[in-house]
Structures are given as C-alpha cells and as structure tokens.
PDB file of N, CA, C and O in Angstrom, chain B, residues numbered from 101:
ATOM      1  N   MET B 101     -10.547  24.887 -13.233  1.00  0.00           N
ATOM      2  CA  MET B 101     -10.642  23.551 -13.388  1.00  0.00           C
ATOM      3  C   MET B 101     -10.973  22.755 -11.933  1.00  0.00           C
ATOM      4  O   MET B 101     -10.204  22.688 -10.974  1.00  0.00           O
ATOM      5  N   GLN B 102     -12.286  22.188 -12.026  1.00  0.00           N
ATOM      6  CA  GLN B 102     -12.513  21.477 -10.796  1.00  0.00           C
ATOM      7  C   GLN B 102     -11.537  20.414 -10.885  1.00  0.00           C
ATOM      8  O   GLN B 102     -11.326  19.811 -11.937  1.00  0.00           O
ATOM      9  N   ARG B 103     -10.631  20.052  -9.242  1.00  0.00           N
ATOM     10  CA  ARG B 103      -9.954  18.625  -8.883  1.00  0.00           C
ATOM     11  C   ARG B 103     -10.521  17.150  -8.879  1.00  0.00           C
ATOM     12  O   ARG B 103     -11.608  16.917  -8.349  1.00  0.00           O
ATOM     13  N   ASN B 104      -9.986  16.443  -9.306  1.00  0.00           N
ATOM     14  CA  ASN B 104     -10.434  15.173  -9.323  1.00  0.00           C
ATOM     15  C   ASN B 104     -10.636  14.653  -7.637  1.00  0.00           C
ATOM     16  O   ASN B 104      -9.869  14.602  -6.676  1.00  0.00           O
ATOM     17  N   PRO B 105     -11.490  14.450  -7.762  1.00  0.00           N
ATOM     18  CA  PRO B 105     -11.808  14.100  -5.869  1.00  0.00           C
ATOM     19  C   PRO B 105     -11.084  13.004  -5.623  1.00  0.00           C
ATOM     20  O   PRO B 105     -10.622  12.809  -4.499  1.00  0.00           O
ATOM     21  N   TYR B 106     -10.826  11.862  -6.982  1.00  0.00           N
ATOM     22  CA  TYR B 106     -10.431  10.440  -6.724  1.00  0.00           C
ATOM     23  C   TYR B 106      -8.714  11.233  -6.510  1.00  0.00           C
ATOM     24  O   TYR B 106      -8.350  10.803  -5.416  1.00  0.00           O
ATOM     25  N   ASN B 107      -7.954  11.852  -6.887  1.00  0.00           N
ATOM     26  CA  ASN B 107      -6.813  12.228  -6.772  1.00  0.00           C
ATOM     27  C   ASN B 107      -6.458  13.019  -5.461  1.00  0.00           C
ATOM     28  O   ASN B 107      -5.375  13.073  -4.876  1.00  0.00           O
ATOM     29  N   LYS B 108      -7.653  13.617  -5.154  1.00  0.00           N
ATOM     30  CA  LYS B 108      -8.079  13.941  -3.329  1.00  0.00           C
ATOM     31  C   LYS B 108      -7.788  13.338  -2.697  1.00  0.00           C
ATOM     32  O   LYS B 108      -7.021  13.583  -1.766  1.00  0.00           O
ATOM     33  N   ASN B 109      -8.553  11.778  -3.099  1.00  0.00           N
ATOM     34  CA  ASN B 109      -8.557  10.932  -1.889  1.00  0.00           C
ATOM     35  C   ASN B 109      -7.208  10.025  -1.756  1.00  0.00           C
ATOM     36  O   ASN B 109      -6.988   9.315  -0.775  1.00  0.00           O
ATOM     37  N   LYS B 110      -6.357  10.143  -2.846  1.00  0.00           N
ATOM     38  CA  LYS B 110      -5.300   9.538  -2.735  1.00  0.00           C
ATOM     39  C   LYS B 110      -4.281   9.989  -1.930  1.00  0.00           C
ATOM     40  O   LYS B 110      -3.727   9.357  -1.031  1.00  0.00           O
ATOM     41  N   GLN B 111      -3.973  11.558  -2.442  1.00  0.00           N
ATOM     42  CA  GLN B 111      -3.408  12.569  -1.415  1.00  0.00           C
ATOM     43  C   GLN B 111      -4.004  12.491   0.273  1.00  0.00           C
ATOM     44  O   GLN B 111      -3.238  12.122   1.163  1.00  0.00           O
ATOM     45  N   GLU B 112      -5.132  12.795   0.506  1.00  0.00           N
ATOM     46  CA  GLU B 112      -5.644  12.337   1.998  1.00  0.00           C
ATOM     47  C   GLU B 112      -5.275  11.052   2.768  1.00  0.00           C
ATOM     48  O   GLU B 112      -4.880  10.975   3.931  1.00  0.00           O
ATOM     49  N   ALA B 113      -5.586   9.567   1.441  1.00  0.00           N
ATOM     50  CA  ALA B 113      -5.407   8.488   2.218  1.00  0.00           C
ATOM     51  C   ALA B 113      -3.823   8.423   2.627  1.00  0.00           C
ATOM     52  O   ALA B 113      -3.479   7.865   3.669  1.00  0.00           O
ATOM     53  N   PHE B 114      -2.632   9.195   1.499  1.00  0.00           N
ATOM     54  CA  PHE B 114      -1.182   9.129   1.867  1.00  0.00           C
ATOM     55  C   PHE B 114      -0.912   9.637   2.642  1.00  0.00           C
ATOM     56  O   PHE B 114      -0.007   9.165   3.330  1.00  0.00           O
ATOM     57  N   GLN B 115      -1.530  10.937   3.029  1.00  0.00           N
ATOM     58  CA  GLN B 115      -0.937  12.038   4.551  1.00  0.00           C
ATOM     59  C   GLN B 115      -1.272  11.144   5.557  1.00  0.00           C
ATOM     60  O   GLN B 115      -0.410  10.910   6.404  1.00  0.00           O
ATOM     61  N   ALA B 116      -2.625  10.459   5.653  1.00  0.00           N
ATOM     62  CA  ALA B 116      -3.325  10.172   6.876  1.00  0.00           C
ATOM     63  C   ALA B 116      -2.015   8.545   7.572  1.00  0.00           C
ATOM     64  O   ALA B 116      -1.708   8.220   8.719  1.00  0.00           O
ATOM     65  N   ALA B 117      -1.644   8.001   6.312  1.00  0.00           N
ATOM     66  CA  ALA B 117      -0.966   6.749   6.920  1.00  0.00           C
ATOM     67  C   ALA B 117       0.293   7.323   6.964  1.00  0.00           C
ATOM     68  O   ALA B 117       1.086   6.683   7.654  1.00  0.00           O
ATOM     69  N   GLN B 118       0.873   8.664   6.272  1.00  0.00           N
ATOM     70  CA  GLN B 118       2.407   9.359   6.450  1.00  0.00           C
ATOM     71  C   GLN B 118       2.111   9.786   7.912  1.00  0.00           C
ATOM     72  O   GLN B 118       3.103   9.990   8.612  1.00  0.00           O
ATOM     73  N   GLN B 119       0.945   9.944   8.446  1.00  0.00           N
ATOM     74  CA  GLN B 119       0.564  10.661   9.552  1.00  0.00           C
ATOM     75  C   GLN B 119       0.853   9.325  10.986  1.00  0.00           C
ATOM     76  O   GLN B 119       1.259   9.322  12.148  1.00  0.00           O
ATOM     77  N   GLY B 120       0.504   8.656  10.293  1.00  0.00           N
ATOM     78  CA  GLY B 120      -0.042   7.340  11.286  1.00  0.00           C
ATOM     79  C   GLY B 120       0.935   6.486  11.422  1.00  0.00           C
ATOM     80  O   GLY B 120       0.846   5.708  12.372  1.00  0.00           O
ATOM     81  N   PHE B 121       2.190   6.389  10.473  1.00  0.00           N
ATOM     82  CA  PHE B 121       3.503   6.321  10.748  1.00  0.00           C
ATOM     83  C   PHE B 121       4.218   7.119  11.637  1.00  0.00           C
ATOM     84  O   PHE B 121       4.859   6.763  12.626  1.00  0.00           O
ATOM     85  N   GLU B 122       4.072   8.055  11.258  1.00  0.00           N
ATOM     86  CA  GLU B 122       4.682   8.891  12.122  1.00  0.00           C
ATOM     87  C   GLU B 122       4.525   8.954  13.760  1.00  0.00           C
ATOM     88  O   GLU B 122       5.427   9.010  14.596  1.00  0.00           O
ATOM     89  N   ASN B 123       3.596   8.936  13.889  1.00  0.00           N
ATOM     90  CA  ASN B 123       2.856   9.046  15.508  1.00  0.00           C
ATOM     91  C   ASN B 123       3.569   7.862  16.021  1.00  0.00           C
ATOM     92  O   ASN B 123       4.458   7.948  16.868  1.00  0.00           O
ATOM     93  N   ALA B 124       3.070   6.474  15.364  1.00  0.00           N
ATOM     94  CA  ALA B 124       3.778   5.181  15.719  1.00  0.00           C
ATOM     95  C   ALA B 124       5.378   5.360  15.733  1.00  0.00           C
ATOM     96  O   ALA B 124       5.831   5.009  16.822  1.00  0.00           O
ATOM     97  N   GLN B 125       6.146   5.710  15.030  1.00  0.00           N
ATOM     98  CA  GLN B 125       7.740   5.798  15.339  1.00  0.00           C
ATOM     99  C   GLN B 125       7.727   6.713  16.501  1.00  0.00           C
ATOM    100  O   GLN B 125       8.214   6.265  17.540  1.00  0.00           O
ATOM    101  N   GLY B 126       7.195   8.072  16.510  1.00  0.00           N
ATOM    102  CA  GLY B 126       7.489   8.938  18.006  1.00  0.00           C
ATOM    103  C   GLY B 126       7.079   8.202  18.618  1.00  0.00           C
ATOM    104  O   GLY B 126       8.102   7.698  19.081  1.00  0.00           O
ATOM    105  N   LEU B 127       6.345   7.726  18.998  1.00  0.00           N
ATOM    106  CA  LEU B 127       6.142   6.592  20.306  1.00  0.00           C
ATOM    107  C   LEU B 127       6.806   5.584  20.722  1.00  0.00           C
ATOM    108  O   LEU B 127       7.218   5.258  21.835  1.00  0.00           O
ATOM    109  N   TYR B 128       6.862   5.146  19.747  1.00  0.00           N
ATOM    110  CA  TYR B 128       8.201   3.722  19.587  1.00  0.00           C
ATOM    111  C   TYR B 128       9.392   4.564  20.075  1.00  0.00           C
ATOM    112  O   TYR B 128       9.882   4.095  21.102  1.00  0.00           O
ATOM    113  N   GLU B 129       9.967   5.634  19.640  1.00  0.00           N
ATOM    114  CA  GLU B 129      11.230   6.379  19.850  1.00  0.00           C
ATOM    115  C   GLU B 129      11.034   6.677  21.730  1.00  0.00           C
ATOM    116  O   GLU B 129      11.705   6.185  22.637  1.00  0.00           O
ATOM    117  N   THR B 130      10.201   7.374  21.793  1.00  0.00           N
ATOM    118  CA  THR B 130       9.717   8.156  23.180  1.00  0.00           C
ATOM    119  C   THR B 130      10.159   6.315  24.376  1.00  0.00           C
ATOM    120  O   THR B 130      11.078   6.353  25.195  1.00  0.00           O
ATOM    121  N   ILE B 131       9.453   5.229  24.203  1.00  0.00           N
ATOM    122  CA  ILE B 131       9.200   4.359  24.528  1.00  0.00           C
ATOM    123  C   ILE B 131      10.431   3.699  24.753  1.00  0.00           C
ATOM    124  O   ILE B 131      10.566   2.968  25.735  1.00  0.00           O
ATOM    125  N   VAL B 132      11.128   3.842  24.129  1.00  0.00           N
ATOM    126  CA  VAL B 132      12.647   3.119  24.374  1.00  0.00           C
ATOM    127  C   VAL B 132      13.861   4.476  25.327  1.00  0.00           C
ATOM    128  O   VAL B 132      15.007   4.259  25.721  1.00  0.00           O
ATOM    129  N   SER B 133      13.255   5.469  25.416  1.00  0.00           N
ATOM    130  CA  SER B 133      14.015   6.002  26.287  1.00  0.00           C
ATOM    131  C   SER B 133      13.254   6.219  27.499  1.00  0.00           C
ATOM    132  O   SER B 133      13.668   7.042  28.316  1.00  0.00           O
ATOM    133  N   ASP B 134      12.341   5.666  27.674  1.00  0.00           N
ATOM    134  CA  ASP B 134      11.314   6.158  29.173  1.00  0.00           C
ATOM    135  C   ASP B 134      10.837   4.576  29.681  1.00  0.00           C
ATOM    136  O   ASP B 134       9.708   4.188  29.381  1.00  0.00           O
ATOM    137  N   SER B 135      11.754   3.708  30.453  1.00  0.00           N
ATOM    138  CA  SER B 135      11.194   2.855  30.869  1.00  0.00           C
ATOM    139  C   SER B 135      10.034   2.926  31.881  1.00  0.00           C
ATOM    140  O   SER B 135       9.160   2.062  31.948  1.00  0.00           O
ATOM    141  N   ALA B 136      10.095   4.082  32.708  1.00  0.00           N
ATOM    142  CA  ALA B 136       9.262   3.691  33.692  1.00  0.00           C
ATOM    143  C   ALA B 136       7.739   3.752  33.627  1.00  0.00           C
ATOM    144  O   ALA B 136       7.049   3.631  34.640  1.00  0.00           O
ATOM    145  N   ASN B 137       7.098   3.995  32.084  1.00  0.00           N
ATOM    146  CA  ASN B 137       5.431   3.847  32.036  1.00  0.00           C
ATOM    147  C   ASN B 137       5.817   2.635  30.471  1.00  0.00           C
ATOM    148  O   ASN B 137       5.335   2.953  29.383  1.00  0.00           O
ATOM    149  N   TYR B 138       6.484   1.638  30.560  1.00  0.00           N
ATOM    150  CA  TYR B 138       7.019   0.822  29.478  1.00  0.00           C
ATOM    151  C   TYR B 138       5.968   0.371  29.350  1.00  0.00           C
ATOM    152  O   TYR B 138       5.266   0.814  28.441  1.00  0.00           O
ATOM    153  N   GLY B 139       5.517  -0.570  30.122  1.00  0.00           N
ATOM    154  CA  GLY B 139       3.876  -1.635  29.825  1.00  0.00           C
ATOM    155  C   GLY B 139       2.970  -0.217  29.486  1.00  0.00           C
ATOM    156  O   GLY B 139       3.018   0.025  28.280  1.00  0.00           O
ATOM    157  N   HIS B 140       2.227   0.692  30.191  1.00  0.00           N
ATOM    158  CA  HIS B 140       1.380   1.558  29.440  1.00  0.00           C
ATOM    159  C   HIS B 140       1.904   1.930  27.975  1.00  0.00           C
ATOM    160  O   HIS B 140       1.463   1.690  26.851  1.00  0.00           O
ATOM    161  N   GLN B 141       2.958   2.571  28.419  1.00  0.00           N
ATOM    162  CA  GLN B 141       3.425   2.708  26.875  1.00  0.00           C
ATOM    163  C   GLN B 141       3.299   1.912  25.289  1.00  0.00           C
ATOM    164  O   GLN B 141       3.036   2.265  24.140  1.00  0.00           O
ATOM    165  N   LEU B 142       3.688   0.535  26.057  1.00  0.00           N
ATOM    166  CA  LEU B 142       3.941  -0.318  25.091  1.00  0.00           C
ATOM    167  C   LEU B 142       2.634  -0.904  24.867  1.00  0.00           C
ATOM    168  O   LEU B 142       2.699  -1.988  24.287  1.00  0.00           O
ATOM    169  N   LYS B 143       1.270  -0.440  25.204  1.00  0.00           N
ATOM    170  CA  LYS B 143       0.096  -0.838  24.653  1.00  0.00           C
ATOM    171  C   LYS B 143      -0.153   0.385  23.952  1.00  0.00           C
ATOM    172  O   LYS B 143      -0.446   0.116  22.788  1.00  0.00           O
ATOM    173  N   HIS B 144      -0.158   1.484  24.150  1.00  0.00           N
ATOM    174  CA  HIS B 144      -0.470   2.362  23.298  1.00  0.00           C
ATOM    175  C   HIS B 144       0.227   2.510  21.908  1.00  0.00           C
ATOM    176  O   HIS B 144      -0.254   2.916  20.850  1.00  0.00           O
ATOM    177  N   LEU B 145       1.579   2.044  22.210  1.00  0.00           N
ATOM    178  CA  LEU B 145       2.257   1.647  21.036  1.00  0.00           C
ATOM    179  C   LEU B 145       1.849   1.214  19.978  1.00  0.00           C
ATOM    180  O   LEU B 145       1.749   1.627  18.823  1.00  0.00           O
ATOM    181  N   LYS B 146       1.524  -0.080  20.770  1.00  0.00           N
ATOM    182  CA  LYS B 146       0.319  -1.504  20.290  1.00  0.00           C
ATOM    183  C   LYS B 146      -0.708  -0.860  19.353  1.00  0.00           C
ATOM    184  O   LYS B 146      -0.714  -1.263  18.190  1.00  0.00           O
ATOM    185  N   ASP B 147      -1.495   0.003  19.684  1.00  0.00           N
ATOM    186  CA  ASP B 147      -2.551   0.458  19.815  1.00  0.00           C
ATOM    187  C   ASP B 147      -2.164   1.215  18.068  1.00  0.00           C
ATOM    188  O   ASP B 147      -2.647   0.687  17.067  1.00  0.00           O
ATOM    189  N   GLU B 148      -1.266   2.458  17.966  1.00  0.00           N
ATOM    190  CA  GLU B 148      -0.868   3.515  17.113  1.00  0.00           C
ATOM    191  C   GLU B 148      -0.239   2.465  16.219  1.00  0.00           C
ATOM    192  O   GLU B 148      -0.495   2.714  15.041  1.00  0.00           O
ATOM    193  N   VAL B 149       0.533   1.322  16.387  1.00  0.00           N
ATOM    194  CA  VAL B 149       1.054   0.815  15.284  1.00  0.00           C
ATOM    195  C   VAL B 149      -0.443   0.127  14.487  1.00  0.00           C
ATOM    196  O   VAL B 149      -0.724   0.205  13.291  1.00  0.00           O
ATOM    197  N   ASN B 150      -0.953  -0.299  15.187  1.00  0.00           N
ATOM    198  CA  ASN B 150      -2.429  -1.126  14.179  1.00  0.00           C
ATOM    199  C   ASN B 150      -3.187  -0.107  13.594  1.00  0.00           C
ATOM    200  O   ASN B 150      -3.765  -0.178  12.509  1.00  0.00           O
ATOM    201  N   GLU B 151      -3.156   0.991  14.480  1.00  0.00           N
ATOM    202  CA  GLU B 151      -3.727   2.052  13.263  1.00  0.00           C
ATOM    203  C   GLU B 151      -3.048   2.673  12.211  1.00  0.00           C
ATOM    204  O   GLU B 151      -3.415   3.216  11.168  1.00  0.00           O
ATOM    205  N   ALA B 152      -2.309   2.528  12.574  1.00  0.00           N
ATOM    206  CA  ALA B 152      -0.961   3.044  11.205  1.00  0.00           C
ATOM    207  C   ALA B 152      -1.093   2.161  10.055  1.00  0.00           C
ATOM    208  O   ALA B 152      -1.258   2.522   8.890  1.00  0.00           O
ATOM    209  N   TYR B 153      -1.022   1.211  10.403  1.00  0.00           N
ATOM    210  CA  TYR B 153      -0.843  -0.384   9.620  1.00  0.00           C
ATOM    211  C   TYR B 153      -2.424  -0.184   8.624  1.00  0.00           C
ATOM    212  O   TYR B 153      -2.331  -0.009   7.409  1.00  0.00           O
ATOM    213  N   GLN B 154      -3.533  -0.228   9.176  1.00  0.00           N
ATOM    214  CA  GLN B 154      -5.314   0.251   8.821  1.00  0.00           C
ATOM    215  C   GLN B 154      -4.922   1.366   7.890  1.00  0.00           C
ATOM    216  O   GLN B 154      -5.250   1.145   6.724  1.00  0.00           O
ATOM    217  N   GLN B 155      -4.137   2.816   8.159  1.00  0.00           N
ATOM    218  CA  GLN B 155      -4.172   3.874   7.260  1.00  0.00           C
ATOM    219  C   GLN B 155      -3.358   3.507   6.395  1.00  0.00           C
ATOM    220  O   GLN B 155      -3.757   3.900   5.299  1.00  0.00           O
ATOM    221  N   ILE B 156      -2.335   2.905   6.311  1.00  0.00           N
ATOM    222  CA  ILE B 156      -1.217   2.581   5.218  1.00  0.00           C
ATOM    223  C   ILE B 156      -2.281   1.143   4.206  1.00  0.00           C
ATOM    224  O   ILE B 156      -1.919   0.801   3.081  1.00  0.00           O
ATOM    225  N   GLU B 157      -3.251   0.657   4.741  1.00  0.00           N
ATOM    226  CA  GLU B 157      -3.907  -0.130   3.644  1.00  0.00           C
ATOM    227  C   GLU B 157      -4.884   0.375   3.235  1.00  0.00           C
ATOM    228  O   GLU B 157      -5.595  -0.101   2.350  1.00  0.00           O
ATOM    229  N   ASN B 158      -5.050   1.326   3.767  1.00  0.00           N
ATOM    230  CA  ASN B 158      -6.627   2.284   2.907  1.00  0.00           C
ATOM    231  C   ASN B 158      -6.005   2.879   2.014  1.00  0.00           C
ATOM    232  O   ASN B 158      -6.766   3.213   1.107  1.00  0.00           O
ATOM    233  N   ALA B 159      -4.609   3.265   1.796  1.00  0.00           N
ATOM    234  CA  ALA B 159      -4.137   4.554   1.364  1.00  0.00           C
ATOM    235  C   ALA B 159      -3.495   3.548  -0.060  1.00  0.00           C
ATOM    236  O   ALA B 159      -3.540   3.998  -1.205  1.00  0.00           O
ATOM    237  N   LEU B 160      -2.975   2.296   0.230  1.00  0.00           N
ATOM    238  CA  LEU B 160      -2.154   1.436  -0.483  1.00  0.00           C
ATOM    239  C   LEU B 160      -3.916   1.112  -1.600  1.00  0.00           C
ATOM    240  O   LEU B 160      -4.160   1.112  -2.806  1.00  0.00           O
ATOM    241  N   GLU B 161      -4.416   0.974  -0.836  1.00  0.00           N
ATOM    242  CA  GLU B 161      -6.229   0.542  -1.860  1.00  0.00           C
ATOM    243  C   GLU B 161      -6.327   1.274  -3.169  1.00  0.00           C
ATOM    244  O   GLU B 161      -6.764   0.795  -4.215  1.00  0.00           O
ATOM    245  N   VAL B 162      -5.719   2.897  -2.925  1.00  0.00           N
ATOM    246  CA  VAL B 162      -5.983   3.969  -3.894  1.00  0.00           C
ATOM    247  C   VAL B 162      -4.580   4.989  -4.116  1.00  0.00           C
ATOM    248  O   VAL B 162      -4.535   6.136  -4.562  1.00  0.00           O
ATOM    249  N   ALA B 163      -3.469   4.097  -3.623  1.00  0.00           N
ATOM    250  CA  ALA B 163      -2.148   4.940  -3.772  1.00  0.00           C
ATOM    251  C   ALA B 163      -1.730   4.629  -5.439  1.00  0.00           C
ATOM    252  O   ALA B 163      -1.917   3.654  -6.167  1.00  0.00           O
ATOM    253  N   SER B 164      -1.043   6.022  -5.654  1.00  0.00           N
ATOM    254  CA  SER B 164      -0.895   6.297  -6.967  1.00  0.00           C
ATOM    255  C   SER B 164       0.864   5.150  -6.951  1.00  0.00           C
ATOM    256  O   SER B 164       1.577   4.761  -6.025  1.00  0.00           O
ATOM    257  N   GLU B 165       0.915   5.029  -8.019  1.00  0.00           N
ATOM    258  CA  GLU B 165       2.273   4.931  -8.915  1.00  0.00           C
ATOM    259  C   GLU B 165       3.738   5.292  -8.069  1.00  0.00           C
ATOM    260  O   GLU B 165       4.695   4.546  -7.861  1.00  0.00           O
ATOM    261  N   THR B 166       3.542   6.656  -7.688  1.00  0.00           N
ATOM    262  CA  THR B 166       4.906   7.110  -6.655  1.00  0.00           C
ATOM    263  C   THR B 166       4.339   7.041  -5.849  1.00  0.00           C
ATOM    264  O   THR B 166       5.212   7.342  -5.034  1.00  0.00           O
ATOM    265  N   GLN B 167       2.881   6.760  -4.857  1.00  0.00           N
ATOM    266  CA  GLN B 167       2.710   6.669  -3.372  1.00  0.00           C
ATOM    267  C   GLN B 167       3.358   5.459  -2.800  1.00  0.00           C
ATOM    268  O   GLN B 167       4.059   5.257  -1.808  1.00  0.00           O
ATOM    269  N   ARG B 168       2.798   4.581  -3.947  1.00  0.00           N
ATOM    270  CA  ARG B 168       2.932   2.999  -3.334  1.00  0.00           C
ATOM    271  C   ARG B 168       4.552   2.488  -2.944  1.00  0.00           C
ATOM    272  O   ARG B 168       4.632   1.476  -2.248  1.00  0.00           O
ATOM    273  N   PRO B 169       5.381   2.923  -3.223  1.00  0.00           N
ATOM    274  CA  PRO B 169       6.951   2.202  -3.048  1.00  0.00           C
ATOM    275  C   PRO B 169       7.279   3.115  -1.123  1.00  0.00           C
ATOM    276  O   PRO B 169       8.058   2.554  -0.353  1.00  0.00           O
ATOM    277  N   GLN B 170       6.506   4.558  -0.656  1.00  0.00           N
ATOM    278  CA  GLN B 170       7.236   4.810   0.565  1.00  0.00           C
ATOM    279  C   GLN B 170       5.615   4.417   1.105  1.00  0.00           C
ATOM    280  O   GLN B 170       5.525   5.266   1.992  1.00  0.00           O
ATOM    281  N   LEU B 171       4.667   3.888   1.126  1.00  0.00           N
ATOM    282  CA  LEU B 171       3.415   3.375   1.355  1.00  0.00           C
ATOM    283  C   LEU B 171       4.156   2.063   2.093  1.00  0.00           C
ATOM    284  O   LEU B 171       4.240   1.797   3.292  1.00  0.00           O
ATOM    285  N   GLU B 172       4.616   1.410   1.028  1.00  0.00           N
ATOM    286  CA  GLU B 172       5.317  -0.104   1.403  1.00  0.00           C
ATOM    287  C   GLU B 172       6.855   0.101   2.321  1.00  0.00           C
ATOM    288  O   GLU B 172       7.271  -0.839   2.998  1.00  0.00           O
ATOM    289  N   GLN B 173       7.573   1.353   2.251  1.00  0.00           N
ATOM    290  CA  GLN B 173       8.330   1.322   3.201  1.00  0.00           C
ATOM    291  C   GLN B 173       7.973   1.642   4.634  1.00  0.00           C
ATOM    292  O   GLN B 173       8.507   1.124   5.614  1.00  0.00           O
ATOM    293  N   PHE B 174       7.275   2.304   4.648  1.00  0.00           N
ATOM    294  CA  PHE B 174       6.239   2.749   5.918  1.00  0.00           C
ATOM    295  C   PHE B 174       5.819   1.282   6.694  1.00  0.00           C
ATOM    296  O   PHE B 174       6.201   1.047   7.840  1.00  0.00           O
ATOM    297  N   GLN B 175       5.068   0.432   5.990  1.00  0.00           N
ATOM    298  CA  GLN B 175       4.760  -0.878   6.382  1.00  0.00           C
ATOM    299  C   GLN B 175       5.981  -1.970   7.190  1.00  0.00           C
ATOM    300  O   GLN B 175       5.855  -2.648   8.209  1.00  0.00           O
ATOM    301  N   ARG B 176       7.497  -1.751   6.000  1.00  0.00           N
ATOM    302  CA  ARG B 176       8.778  -2.327   6.578  1.00  0.00           C
ATOM    303  C   ARG B 176       8.814  -1.768   7.915  1.00  0.00           C
ATOM    304  O   ARG B 176       8.697  -2.487   8.907  1.00  0.00           O
ATOM    305  N   ASP B 177       9.000  -0.286   7.992  1.00  0.00           N
ATOM    306  CA  ASP B 177       9.568   0.099   9.552  1.00  0.00           C
ATOM    307  C   ASP B 177       8.652   0.008  10.316  1.00  0.00           C
ATOM    308  O   ASP B 177       9.036  -0.336  11.433  1.00  0.00           O
ATOM    309  N   LEU B 178       7.128   0.225  10.198  1.00  0.00           N
ATOM    310  CA  LEU B 178       6.098  -0.645  11.340  1.00  0.00           C
ATOM    311  C   LEU B 178       6.363  -1.899  11.835  1.00  0.00           C
ATOM    312  O   LEU B 178       5.900  -2.278  12.910  1.00  0.00           O
ATOM    313  N   GLN B 179       7.273  -2.764  10.939  1.00  0.00           N
ATOM    314  CA  GLN B 179       7.603  -4.010  10.923  1.00  0.00           C
ATOM    315  C   GLN B 179       8.672  -4.087  11.763  1.00  0.00           C
ATOM    316  O   GLN B 179       8.813  -4.880  12.694  1.00  0.00           O
ATOM    317  N   ASN B 180       9.448  -3.201  11.387  1.00  0.00           N
ATOM    318  CA  ASN B 180      10.850  -3.288  12.155  1.00  0.00           C
ATOM    319  C   ASN B 180      10.261  -3.347  13.654  1.00  0.00           C
ATOM    320  O   ASN B 180      10.314  -4.256  14.482  1.00  0.00           O
ATOM    321  N   ILE B 181       9.572  -1.821  13.731  1.00  0.00           N
ATOM    322  CA  ILE B 181       9.076  -1.257  15.444  1.00  0.00           C
ATOM    323  C   ILE B 181       8.558  -2.404  16.203  1.00  0.00           C
ATOM    324  O   ILE B 181       8.799  -2.396  17.410  1.00  0.00           O
ATOM    325  N   VAL B 182       7.624  -3.780  15.525  1.00  0.00           N
ATOM    326  CA  VAL B 182       7.025  -4.426  16.398  1.00  0.00           C
ATOM    327  C   VAL B 182       8.353  -5.240  16.519  1.00  0.00           C
ATOM    328  O   VAL B 182       8.942  -5.223  17.600  1.00  0.00           O
ATOM    329  N   GLN B 183       8.876  -5.981  15.427  1.00  0.00           N
ATOM    330  CA  GLN B 183      10.043  -7.150  16.036  1.00  0.00           C
ATOM    331  C   GLN B 183      10.815  -6.329  17.030  1.00  0.00           C
ATOM    332  O   GLN B 183      11.185  -6.924  18.042  1.00  0.00           O
ATOM    333  N   GLU B 184      11.110  -5.095  16.906  1.00  0.00           N
ATOM    334  CA  GLU B 184      12.310  -4.681  18.264  1.00  0.00           C
ATOM    335  C   GLU B 184      11.485  -4.608  19.441  1.00  0.00           C
ATOM    336  O   GLU B 184      12.093  -4.843  20.485  1.00  0.00           O
ATOM    337  N   VAL B 185      10.217  -4.336  19.551  1.00  0.00           N
ATOM    338  CA  VAL B 185       9.455  -4.253  21.156  1.00  0.00           C
ATOM    339  C   VAL B 185       9.152  -5.935  21.064  1.00  0.00           C
ATOM    340  O   VAL B 185       9.497  -6.479  22.113  1.00  0.00           O
ATOM    341  N   ASN B 186       8.574  -6.913  20.028  1.00  0.00           N
ATOM    342  CA  ASN B 186       8.397  -8.345  20.570  1.00  0.00           C
ATOM    343  C   ASN B 186       9.879  -9.051  21.192  1.00  0.00           C
ATOM    344  O   ASN B 186       9.978 -10.102  21.825  1.00  0.00           O
ATOM    345  N   LEU B 187      10.924  -8.142  20.799  1.00  0.00           N
ATOM    346  CA  LEU B 187      12.724  -8.754  21.543  1.00  0.00           C
ATOM    347  C   LEU B 187      12.463  -8.273  22.637  1.00  0.00           C
ATOM    348  O   LEU B 187      12.525  -9.196  23.449  1.00  0.00           O
ATOM    349  N   GLU B 188      12.214  -7.388  23.106  1.00  0.00           N
ATOM    350  CA  GLU B 188      12.366  -6.651  24.332  1.00  0.00           C
ATOM    351  C   GLU B 188      11.198  -7.245  25.245  1.00  0.00           C
ATOM    352  O   GLU B 188      11.127  -6.759  26.374  1.00  0.00           O
ATOM    353  N   GLU B 189      10.619  -7.862  25.032  1.00  0.00           N
ATOM    354  CA  GLU B 189       9.378  -7.894  25.912  1.00  0.00           C
ATOM    355  C   GLU B 189       9.569  -9.776  26.817  1.00  0.00           C
ATOM    356  O   GLU B 189       8.720 -10.164  27.620  1.00  0.00           O
TER     357      GLU B 189
END
C-alpha cells in the first residue's frame, strides 16, 4: 500500500516547524547565558525566529487537527521569546 503523499507532507511540514522552533528556542537559551556576543547572537536569533515562524505558517496550512494545537503553541512560545528579547534591549 502506498502512503498518501499529502499525509507525508503534513508530517514533514510539522517536523520542519518543530525543528525551527527548537532551533530558535535553543539559541534564545544560549543568548541569555552568554552576554559577550549578545548583539551578534540577537540578530541570529531574530533570523531563526523568523524562519521558525515561516515553517510554522507553512505547516499550519496542511496540519492535521492533532498537529494544529502544537503548532499554535510553538507560535505562542516564539512570541514569548520575542517579547523577552525586546524587553532586554
């Protein structure tokens, strides 16, 4: 039986969004503990966050009902990161 490519795309989109979120979150945690390169790392974080947002948006377009709440949580968590960083500037 051949797998439905639509379901495969959903899973790949979700995994890309999850990976993008985890990259941004990991970088945020690094920045907080390393102030020496703060300015440079802040720009890198903004790029990662923007990329993660895009991946999440793409995944939401094809997401299953079970994936949607997790993707929306990723968006909220990214928004929290953005707000935390903006407070520190």
